Amino acid sequence: MASFKPTKIPVYPKLGEKVTQDTLYWKNYKAPVQIKEYGAVSNIDFSPVAPHNFAVTAFSRIHVYGPFSQEPVKTFTRFKDTAYCGRFRSDGQLLVAGCEDSVVRLFDVSGRVALRMFKGHTKAVHVTDFTSDRYQILTGSDDYTCRLWDIPNAAELSTYREHTDYIRCGVTSKLNRDLFITGSYDHTLKVFDARAEKSVMTMDHGQPVESLLLYPSEGLLVSAGGRYVKVWDLLKGGQPLVSLKNHHKTVTCLALGNNGERLLSASLDRHVKVYNTTTYKVVHNFDYAAAILSLALAPDDESIVVGMTNSILSIKHRKHTEESKEIMSQQRRRPSYRVFVKGKNFVPKPDDYLVSKPVKEHLAKYDRELKKFNVSKALDASLEIWLRKKKPEITVGVIKELDRRGTLKNALAGRDEEQLSQLLHFVIGNIVDTRFAPIILTAAEMILDIYKSVIGQSALIDQQLLRLQNILESEINLEQELLEVLGMLDTMFATSVTRKEVPYSDVGRSNGLAQGEASSSRPELQAT
Amino acid sequence: MVEQAEIRVVHQGGSNITFREPAISSDSRFLLCASGHNVKVFSTVTEECVQELRGHTDLVTGVLLRPSNHLQAYSCSADGTVRLWDFTDGILIKTYVIGYPICSIYASASHDGVIFIATPTKGYKTLDSLQLLAVHLPQTAGQLVETSDLSAVLSDVSANPATVAFGRAGEYVASTNGVQLQIFFFKKQKSFRFSLKENSCSGRRNTFTCVACHPTDDCIATGHEDGKIRLWRNFDQKREYTYRTLHWHHSTVRALCFTPEGSNLLSGGVESVLVQWRYQQESQQDFLPRLGAAITHIAVSPDGALFCTSHSDNKIVLIQSCVKVSSIIQGLVKGEAVQTDLMVDPRSKALVLNGKPGHLQFYSLQRDRLLFNLDVVQQEFIHQEGLDQFQVVMATLDGAGAWLATVEERKQETVEAELNLKLWAFDEPSQSFVLNTTVSTPHEVRITAVTFDPAARGQTSLLVSCGRDGLFKAWRLAPPAHPDDGGPSWTCDFVSGYHGLTPQRCCFSADGSLLAVGFQEVVTVWSPASWELLLTLSQPPGIIRDLCFGRLSCSKFLLGTTSSDQLCCWNLLTCSLEWSTSMEVSLLLADPLSDNMAAFCHQDGNTDLFVFKPSEPRPLFSQKAVCSGRVSRAVFAPREVALESCEESSQWLNRSQLYFLTPLMDLLTFSTRAEEERLMTASKQLVVDDSVAMTPFQLLLGKRRPHHQAAVEDPAVRPPAERPVPPGGSAAVRELLQSPAHVLPAAAALCSVFMEALLGVATETRENETSAGETPSDPEEEEEEDSDQEMETRATRPERGLLETDSADPVLSRAQVRELRRVRKLDHSWFSSLLDS
């Protein structure tokens, strides 16, 4: 006597992205806090010291926000024109910023007025940074020069005129006070040593360079420009390591996350992509509302701050485990693990007589009804609200099983208004799903056949039937359009494939081959 | 022709065991069932066939225990004889020649020396009208007995043997035909007829399908086509008869049976549910659901403890007192048609074909036994007539048996057929196939062919399927997209068509480097490596029916058959037609182990077989009229041991054996004379104990007993003691070496004795002298041991003879033998007690 075989519920491959450790990690952020700035947010820099304030450069202001504040804790407004690249010194005491008016200003974080003004550039200064000895400032400007300045006496130390286009990004080494790297719109990256007259290394990125990033070890350099993100090995003399092309618009900003294990790139295409730094594969993707100009991560990824062209600053804070723990503790406490394993690890003695208990097979409710041939009840059980909402494939599986048994009509018949409206609701919701369409269409036809005599008696049912009709009509229109597109694509493929001479040509020379290849490009059926 | 006589077409197992109701022996240990021309005796415990009663020359149509002797059984056959057997020993006792084909046999305990048979009425050729005859069996001595004392009891008996039943103590016989119930009382010599209306008010048919009589009460139960059971009483009156209707079955009641005490009524039908009705309180029923297939017969053992139901899928289920299925005897399942091709599983060497609905069966040809059913559809089977069920329509195995592809299909009237392509991986730990990938609707319309790439044994990763939608698709075993997704699965790799024509056949070359797809009239040859169309071949008119690449030395040839009765052979090197001949080939097959091809040709209602090499103009072998009708399924099964026949005509059978299915679903094969002789000698050697099935224990412990008995009974048979003993060891030593290691005591315990035994030749004489003193006590001990442990006789008997005849060999001394014996006795005693119980 074979046991009852439960209804087969087809397993459909999950659409959308796979759940990995990375998606879990990067999804573990709260809803973003959005702050309207005065203009496009061109730069965001986190203070390296404790409360980790961050400076947001937008139009002619620099706002400093606290880690959880939504209002700026400090504002620097003494710019004559658009400010650029507000950066903190490594002790978090000083802040430097360039400006469209070619003057570089140095601020005390607690003060308001500029401590020093470095004048010497002839055009807008887009790059400013402190060197690692904290007494010098690197600047890069649209006048194709980059300069080193001494902070105490505001004097220019040296000028490098090697770039042939705007300098728009630069970083200083955190380990060596003399080393710094600049990237320019002349497609090159240059490594300078303050002790040398000229650049010591030049790399060709191939596109105007928008952003630079040094790994904490400073062996690897990441540059972004055009649609490419490139990784260079500085220890091997600037050898290109990887070239990533995952964005479809210019990449504007780079950041490191997760203790340097993940690389983030932001682009004008409104995406932030997260790469694994060992495989350089995209592991996660954030979408934003507008083109992204700047991106920064707080230490330990506590927050992700993104500045966009529509002058919106978006701050996402990390969810903390304590909060989720609280939610957990609110849930009902279940019996401990010990209760379940009680007696399971008992080892019988050699002279014990074992009475094996037959394993009781658990059947779902709809299967229990199907086993008893209660077809209507089985359908009712599968139409339970949570089941049809959460797992429509189960409801469809039961309908399919009833159809296979030839009793679908019996199961659908004899329903009152409420039950019928539930059924129609399910049909309306799932009839356009390609996975379910064939069987639900059969069921819908049967419903219409059975209940056509009562149409017009209930406003609710009539309304639902009209909705069903509208959905079907729009679906038919869509299908027609798709077929037209497919036809066009087929002709394009047929012309693009070069015809091949087939030996013994009598039959094979026509476009049979081309046709075959064209059809091969169609999407394949899913396999479980 | 002498050559033709060398090779014969023989039936190869798989016969129907549920043709007629089986009989259970009175001790419930054996089950007798009619199976083709023989009667098979199964053990109810081990499910093994322990005896086959051969003798009838036509279909056996009934088996019956002899009421007066529970160790004997009657069988009747369409050859016009009734045979009496001793079924435990498989001895034919008597043959009664009736002279008419017999349809069924009945007996009753109160009619001693009389059996009742149903034979066609004289003058009618067909089986429409039968008569029930009483046959007085003459008590003559000879084995072949002519019977002439026939008397008609009833006329107008239905051909269904279930429609005749004998009533309480054989007082009356009830028979039904159509809508009529006829009861004949033997004492009064009076018959009553009751008929029902042709159609009841509900419009369903009232036709009787089976009848059963209560063993102690005057009550007749009848089953009807509309699923009703009627219990008739007072049927010895013309007018005042009554009946009561029981209705549970939703379609025809096929079988009815009362338990021996009459306390229960068993019924079964298409629903495959055994229903047990309590007699007198019929509202209470017990059910035993999901027995597998429609119940066709129900039998109950004389003590009422064991029920047995025969099912339409050639299966007999033994049920212990309506609660538990105790064992299942399963024959080869034969549906109306085999939809899958015949295949041979390379691992188990089993024949694979579709069996039960939605299942694939693995049938061992060597053991004539169903190994297992693979549930392909994995859905609850609804036993209802006229329901569209999922059918396994196609299956294919790869070269190493590691992958299995199945196609299942459900036809529907309104929408197009539902199709599923499933790929199964062989799982080593569980030794069965495990579902790997399911592709729903692989093709939009029906699939015409699926085939695996034969290349690189064990690493098949390519499957090609052709569909009516004009496309063929290649499926590849691909690693999962994400490493945490589990194992590899199959995905579509390539799709192509050719001018929108329907691909009918596809075939890989033996090395897997070429794929030939037959698109109606055109054969296209593709390279699976690059999916390039290499060449097209066509030989109009006629649609390609079969495609086959040559093997081994003929691998440059591609053979095809067309619907215009052409057999074409293309040379792939020159890309031209090598030869073609006009013959209506219904099936073309290539032997995987040689370069031979077999073609079954349909001609004048018969099928002829030609075996040929594509490179040679003359066929190697041909046989006209292999069977009637068109053969559409056949397979070459590799032999385990290659034959060494030198005869030219039978050489093609050396490496593999050709099996084929006739349109009547008989599995036939070709066998050579040498092979048959070898089989005959093998079967003679194989002496099976009468009651114990062939188990390893039986072989170990019970092997020599028949010899011993034969020696006692028949002095002509040479006693085993005189058999020439191979030099190099006494029987005890041999016994020791032959018995499996795990049943022996520890080697440490045996070693010293054993070693001494081998060295003991020198001390033998001295030992003999000392043992002479013990001799008087010895026989007693021997006898005692004989009684409780038969093994001892085996150990000592040949050994004694040895001592007398041949003392030159290293022989154990008596003392040592005793010691050895003691050691073994210590270990085996639980064994023999098991056997005795």
Coordinates of C-alpha atoms in Angstrom, one line a residue, chain A residues 8-342:
Chain A
K8 CA 3.4 18.5 -6.5
I9 CA 4.1 22.2 -6.1
P10 CA 6.5 23.3 -8.8
V11 CA 9.5 25.1 -7.6
Y12 CA 10.1 28.3 -9.5
P13 CA 13.5 29.9 -9.5
K14 CA 13.6 33.0 -7.4
L15 CA 13.6 36.1 -9.5
G16 CA 15.8 39.0 -8.6
E17 CA 19.1 38.9 -6.8
K18 CA 20.4 36.1 -4.7
V19 CA 20.6 36.6 -1.0
T20 CA 24.3 36.5 0.0
Q21 CA 26.2 37.7 3.0
D22 CA 27.0 40.9 1.1
T23 CA 23.4 41.7 0.4
L24 CA 22.5 41.1 4.0
Y25 CA 25.3 43.3 5.1
W26 CA 24.6 46.1 2.8
K27 CA 20.9 45.9 3.2
N28 CA 21.2 46.3 6.9
Y29 CA 20.7 50.1 6.8
K30 CA 17.9 52.2 8.0
A31 CA 15.8 54.3 5.7
P32 CA 17.9 57.2 4.4
V33 CA 17.8 60.6 5.9
Q34 CA 17.6 63.2 3.1
I35 CA 18.8 66.7 3.6
K36 CA 18.4 69.5 1.0
E37 CA 21.6 71.4 0.4
Y38 CA 22.1 74.7 -1.4
G39 CA 23.5 73.1 -4.5
A40 CA 25.0 70.0 -6.0
V41 CA 27.0 68.1 -3.3
S42 CA 30.5 67.9 -4.7
N43 CA 32.4 66.4 -1.8
I44 CA 31.8 64.7 1.5
D45 CA 34.6 64.0 4.0
F46 CA 34.5 62.2 7.3
S47 CA 36.5 63.5 10.2
P48 CA 39.1 60.9 11.2
V49 CA 38.6 61.5 14.9
A50 CA 36.0 60.4 17.3
P51 CA 32.5 61.7 16.8
H52 CA 33.2 61.3 13.1
N53 CA 31.6 64.5 11.9
F54 CA 31.5 64.9 8.2
A55 CA 32.0 67.9 6.0
V56 CA 29.6 68.3 3.1
T57 CA 30.7 70.7 0.3
A58 CA 27.8 72.1 -1.6
F59 CA 27.8 75.2 -3.7
S60 CA 29.4 78.0 -1.7
R61 CA 29.1 76.4 1.7
I62 CA 30.6 73.7 3.7
H63 CA 28.3 72.1 6.3
V64 CA 29.6 69.9 9.0
Y65 CA 27.2 67.3 10.3
G66 CA 27.4 65.3 13.5
P67 CA 27.0 61.6 13.2
F68 CA 23.3 61.6 14.0
S69 CA 22.3 65.2 13.6
Q70 CA 20.1 66.2 10.8
E71 CA 21.1 69.9 11.1
P72 CA 24.6 71.0 10.5
V73 CA 26.6 71.5 13.6
K74 CA 28.9 73.9 11.8
T75 CA 28.7 75.9 8.7
F76 CA 31.5 77.6 6.7
T77 CA 30.2 80.3 4.4
R78 CA 33.1 82.5 3.7
F79 CA 33.5 81.6 0.1
K80 CA 33.1 84.0 -2.7
D81 CA 32.1 81.4 -5.2
T82 CA 31.5 77.6 -5.3
A83 CA 33.6 75.8 -2.8
Y84 CA 35.3 72.5 -3.6
C85 CA 36.8 69.6 -1.7
G86 CA 36.4 70.4 2.0
R87 CA 38.7 68.0 3.8
F88 CA 39.6 67.3 7.4
R89 CA 43.2 67.1 8.7
S90 CA 44.1 63.7 10.2
D91 CA 43.6 65.2 13.8
G92 CA 40.2 66.6 12.8
Q93 CA 41.1 70.1 13.9
L94 CA 41.6 71.8 10.6
L95 CA 39.6 71.8 7.4
V96 CA 40.8 72.9 4.0
A97 CA 38.7 73.8 0.9
G98 CA 39.3 75.0 -2.6
C99 CA 37.2 77.5 -4.3
E100 CA 36.1 78.6 -7.8
D101 CA 37.9 81.9 -7.1
S102 CA 41.3 80.0 -7.0
V103 CA 41.9 80.8 -3.3
V104 CA 42.4 77.9 -1.0
R105 CA 41.1 78.5 2.5
L106 CA 42.1 76.8 5.7
F107 CA 39.6 76.8 8.6
D108 CA 39.8 75.8 12.2
V109 CA 36.9 73.4 12.8
S110 CA 35.7 75.4 15.8
G111 CA 36.2 78.8 14.1
R112 CA 34.3 80.6 11.5
V113 CA 36.9 82.8 9.7
A114 CA 39.6 81.3 7.5
L115 CA 42.9 80.9 9.4
R116 CA 44.9 81.0 6.2
M117 CA 44.3 81.8 2.6
F118 CA 46.6 80.3 0.0
K119 CA 46.7 82.4 -3.1
G120 CA 48.7 81.5 -6.2
H121 CA 46.5 79.4 -8.4
T122 CA 45.0 81.1 -11.3
K123 CA 41.9 79.1 -11.8
A124 CA 39.4 77.2 -9.7
V125 CA 41.0 74.8 -7.2
H126 CA 39.2 71.4 -7.2
V127 CA 41.6 69.4 -5.1
T128 CA 42.9 70.1 -1.6
D129 CA 44.4 67.7 0.9
F130 CA 46.7 67.6 3.9
T131 CA 49.9 65.7 3.7
S132 CA 50.5 63.1 6.3
D133 CA 52.9 65.3 8.3
R134 CA 50.0 67.6 8.9
Y135 CA 52.0 70.8 8.1
Q136 CA 51.6 71.0 4.3
I137 CA 48.7 71.2 1.9
L138 CA 48.3 69.8 -1.5
T139 CA 46.2 71.6 -4.0
G140 CA 45.3 70.9 -7.6
S141 CA 43.7 73.4 -9.9
D142 CA 42.1 74.0 -13.3
D143 CA 45.3 75.9 -14.3
Y144 CA 46.9 72.4 -14.8
T145 CA 49.2 72.8 -11.8
C146 CA 49.4 71.2 -8.4
R147 CA 51.1 72.9 -5.6
L148 CA 52.4 72.2 -2.1
W149 CA 51.9 74.8 0.6
D150 CA 53.3 75.3 4.0
I151 CA 50.6 75.8 6.6
P152 CA 52.4 78.0 9.2
N153 CA 53.5 80.7 6.9
A154 CA 51.0 80.2 4.0
A155 CA 53.9 80.0 1.6
E156 CA 54.0 78.0 -1.6
L157 CA 56.6 75.3 -1.4
S158 CA 56.6 73.8 -4.9
T159 CA 54.6 73.8 -8.1
Y160 CA 54.3 70.9 -10.5
R161 CA 53.2 71.7 -14.0
E162 CA 53.2 68.3 -15.6
H163 CA 49.5 67.8 -16.3
T164 CA 48.1 69.2 -19.5
D165 CA 44.5 69.5 -18.4
Y166 CA 42.3 70.2 -15.4
I167 CA 43.4 68.5 -12.2
R168 CA 40.2 67.2 -10.6
C169 CA 41.3 64.7 -8.0
G170 CA 44.3 63.9 -5.9
V171 CA 45.3 62.0 -2.8
T172 CA 48.1 62.2 -0.4
S173 CA 49.9 59.2 1.1
K174 CA 49.0 58.5 4.7
L175 CA 52.3 56.7 5.2
N176 CA 54.8 59.0 3.5
R177 CA 54.6 62.7 3.9
D178 CA 56.3 63.4 0.6
L179 CA 54.1 61.3 -1.7
F180 CA 51.0 62.3 -3.4
I181 CA 49.0 61.3 -6.5
T182 CA 46.9 63.5 -8.8
G183 CA 44.5 62.6 -11.5
S184 CA 43.7 64.9 -14.4
Y185 CA 41.4 65.3 -17.3
D186 CA 44.4 64.7 -19.5
H187 CA 43.7 60.9 -18.8
T188 CA 46.8 60.5 -16.6
L189 CA 47.6 59.8 -13.0
K190 CA 50.8 61.1 -11.8
V191 CA 52.7 60.1 -8.6
F192 CA 54.8 62.9 -7.2
D193 CA 57.5 62.9 -4.6
A194 CA 57.9 66.3 -2.9
R195 CA 61.7 65.6 -2.8
A196 CA 61.9 65.2 -6.5
E197 CA 61.5 67.8 -9.2
K198 CA 59.2 65.8 -11.4
S199 CA 56.6 63.2 -11.2
V200 CA 58.0 59.7 -10.4
M201 CA 55.3 57.6 -12.0
T202 CA 52.7 58.2 -14.7
M203 CA 49.8 56.0 -15.5
D204 CA 47.3 56.3 -18.4
H205 CA 43.7 55.8 -17.3
G206 CA 42.3 56.4 -20.8
Q207 CA 39.5 58.6 -19.7
P208 CA 39.4 62.0 -17.8
V209 CA 40.1 60.9 -14.2
E210 CA 37.4 61.9 -11.8
S211 CA 38.4 60.2 -8.5
L212 CA 41.4 58.5 -6.9
L213 CA 41.6 56.2 -3.9
L214 CA 44.6 54.7 -2.2
Y215 CA 44.2 51.4 -0.4
P216 CA 45.2 51.6 3.3
S217 CA 48.3 49.6 2.5
E218 CA 49.0 52.1 -0.3
G219 CA 50.2 49.3 -2.6
L220 CA 47.1 49.6 -4.8
L221 CA 45.6 52.7 -6.3
V222 CA 42.1 52.9 -7.6
S223 CA 41.1 55.5 -10.2
A224 CA 37.8 56.3 -11.7
G225 CA 37.2 58.1 -14.9
G226 CA 34.7 57.8 -17.7
R227 CA 32.8 54.6 -17.2
Y228 CA 35.8 52.7 -15.9
V229 CA 37.2 52.0 -12.5
K230 CA 40.8 50.8 -12.7
V231 CA 43.0 49.4 -10.1
W232 CA 46.8 49.9 -10.4
D233 CA 49.6 48.2 -8.6
L234 CA 51.9 50.9 -7.4
L235 CA 54.5 48.4 -6.2
K236 CA 54.9 47.1 -9.6
G237 CA 55.5 50.5 -11.1
G238 CA 51.9 51.3 -11.9
Q239 CA 50.9 48.2 -13.6
P240 CA 47.2 48.0 -14.4
L241 CA 45.6 45.3 -12.4
V242 CA 41.9 45.3 -13.1
S243 CA 39.6 47.4 -15.3
L244 CA 36.0 47.4 -14.2
K245 CA 33.2 48.6 -16.4
N246 CA 30.0 48.2 -14.4
H247 CA 28.5 51.7 -14.7
H248 CA 27.0 53.1 -17.8
K249 CA 27.8 56.7 -17.0
T250 CA 30.8 58.5 -15.6
V251 CA 32.0 57.2 -12.3
T252 CA 32.4 60.1 -10.0
C253 CA 33.5 58.9 -6.6
L254 CA 35.2 56.0 -4.9
A255 CA 35.2 54.8 -1.4
L256 CA 36.4 51.8 0.6
G257 CA 34.1 49.9 3.0
N258 CA 34.1 46.9 5.3
N259 CA 37.7 47.4 6.5
G260 CA 39.0 47.7 3.0
E261 CA 37.4 44.5 1.8
R262 CA 34.8 46.2 -0.3
L263 CA 35.2 48.9 -2.8
L264 CA 32.3 51.3 -3.6
S265 CA 31.9 53.3 -6.7
A266 CA 29.3 56.0 -7.3
S267 CA 28.3 57.2 -10.7
L268 CA 26.2 59.6 -12.6
D269 CA 24.0 56.7 -13.6
R270 CA 22.5 56.9 -10.0
H271 CA 24.0 53.7 -8.8
V272 CA 26.5 52.8 -6.1
K273 CA 28.2 49.5 -6.8
V274 CA 29.9 47.5 -4.2
Y275 CA 32.8 45.3 -5.3
N276 CA 34.6 42.5 -3.6
T277 CA 38.2 43.6 -3.6
T278 CA 39.6 40.1 -4.0
T279 CA 37.5 39.1 -7.0
Y280 CA 36.4 42.5 -8.2
K281 CA 32.9 41.2 -8.8
V282 CA 29.9 43.4 -8.0
V283 CA 28.3 42.0 -4.9
H284 CA 25.8 44.7 -4.2
N285 CA 24.1 47.7 -5.8
F286 CA 22.4 50.7 -4.3
D287 CA 20.0 52.9 -6.4
Y288 CA 19.6 56.6 -5.8
A289 CA 17.2 59.1 -7.1
A290 CA 19.7 61.3 -9.0
A291 CA 23.2 61.3 -10.4
I292 CA 25.7 60.9 -7.7
L293 CA 28.6 63.3 -7.3
S294 CA 30.1 62.3 -4.0
L295 CA 30.1 59.3 -1.6
A296 CA 31.6 58.7 1.8
L297 CA 31.5 56.0 4.3
A298 CA 31.8 56.5 8.0
P299 CA 34.4 54.3 9.8
D300 CA 33.1 50.8 10.3
D301 CA 30.4 51.5 7.7
E302 CA 28.3 53.1 10.3
S303 CA 26.7 55.3 7.7
I304 CA 26.7 55.8 4.0
V305 CA 26.5 59.4 2.9
V306 CA 25.8 60.2 -0.7
G307 CA 25.6 63.6 -2.4
M308 CA 23.7 64.1 -5.6
T309 CA 23.3 66.6 -8.4
N310 CA 19.8 67.5 -7.3
S311 CA 21.5 68.9 -4.1
I312 CA 20.1 66.2 -1.9
L313 CA 22.3 64.6 0.7
S314 CA 21.3 61.1 1.6
I315 CA 22.5 59.6 4.9
K316 CA 21.9 56.0 5.7
H317 CA 22.7 54.8 9.2
R318 CA 23.5 51.2 10.0
K319 CA 20.9 49.1 11.9
H320 CA 22.3 47.9 15.1
T321 CA 22.1 44.4 16.4
E322 CA 20.8 45.6 19.8
E323 CA 17.7 46.9 18.1
S324 CA 17.1 43.7 16.2
K325 CA 17.7 41.8 19.4
E326 CA 15.0 43.7 21.1
I327 CA 12.6 42.7 18.4
M328 CA 13.7 39.1 18.8
S329 CA 13.1 39.2 22.6
Q330 CA 9.6 40.5 22.0
Q331 CA 8.7 37.4 20.1
R332 CA 7.2 34.5 22.0
R333 CA 9.8 32.4 23.7
R334 CA 9.8 28.9 22.3
P335 CA 10.7 25.8 24.2
S336 CA 14.4 25.3 24.4
Y337 CA 16.4 23.1 22.2
R338 CA 16.7 20.6 25.0
V339 CA 13.0 19.8 24.9
F340 CA 13.2 18.8 21.3
V341 CA 16.2 16.5 21.6
K342 CA 14.9 14.9 24.8

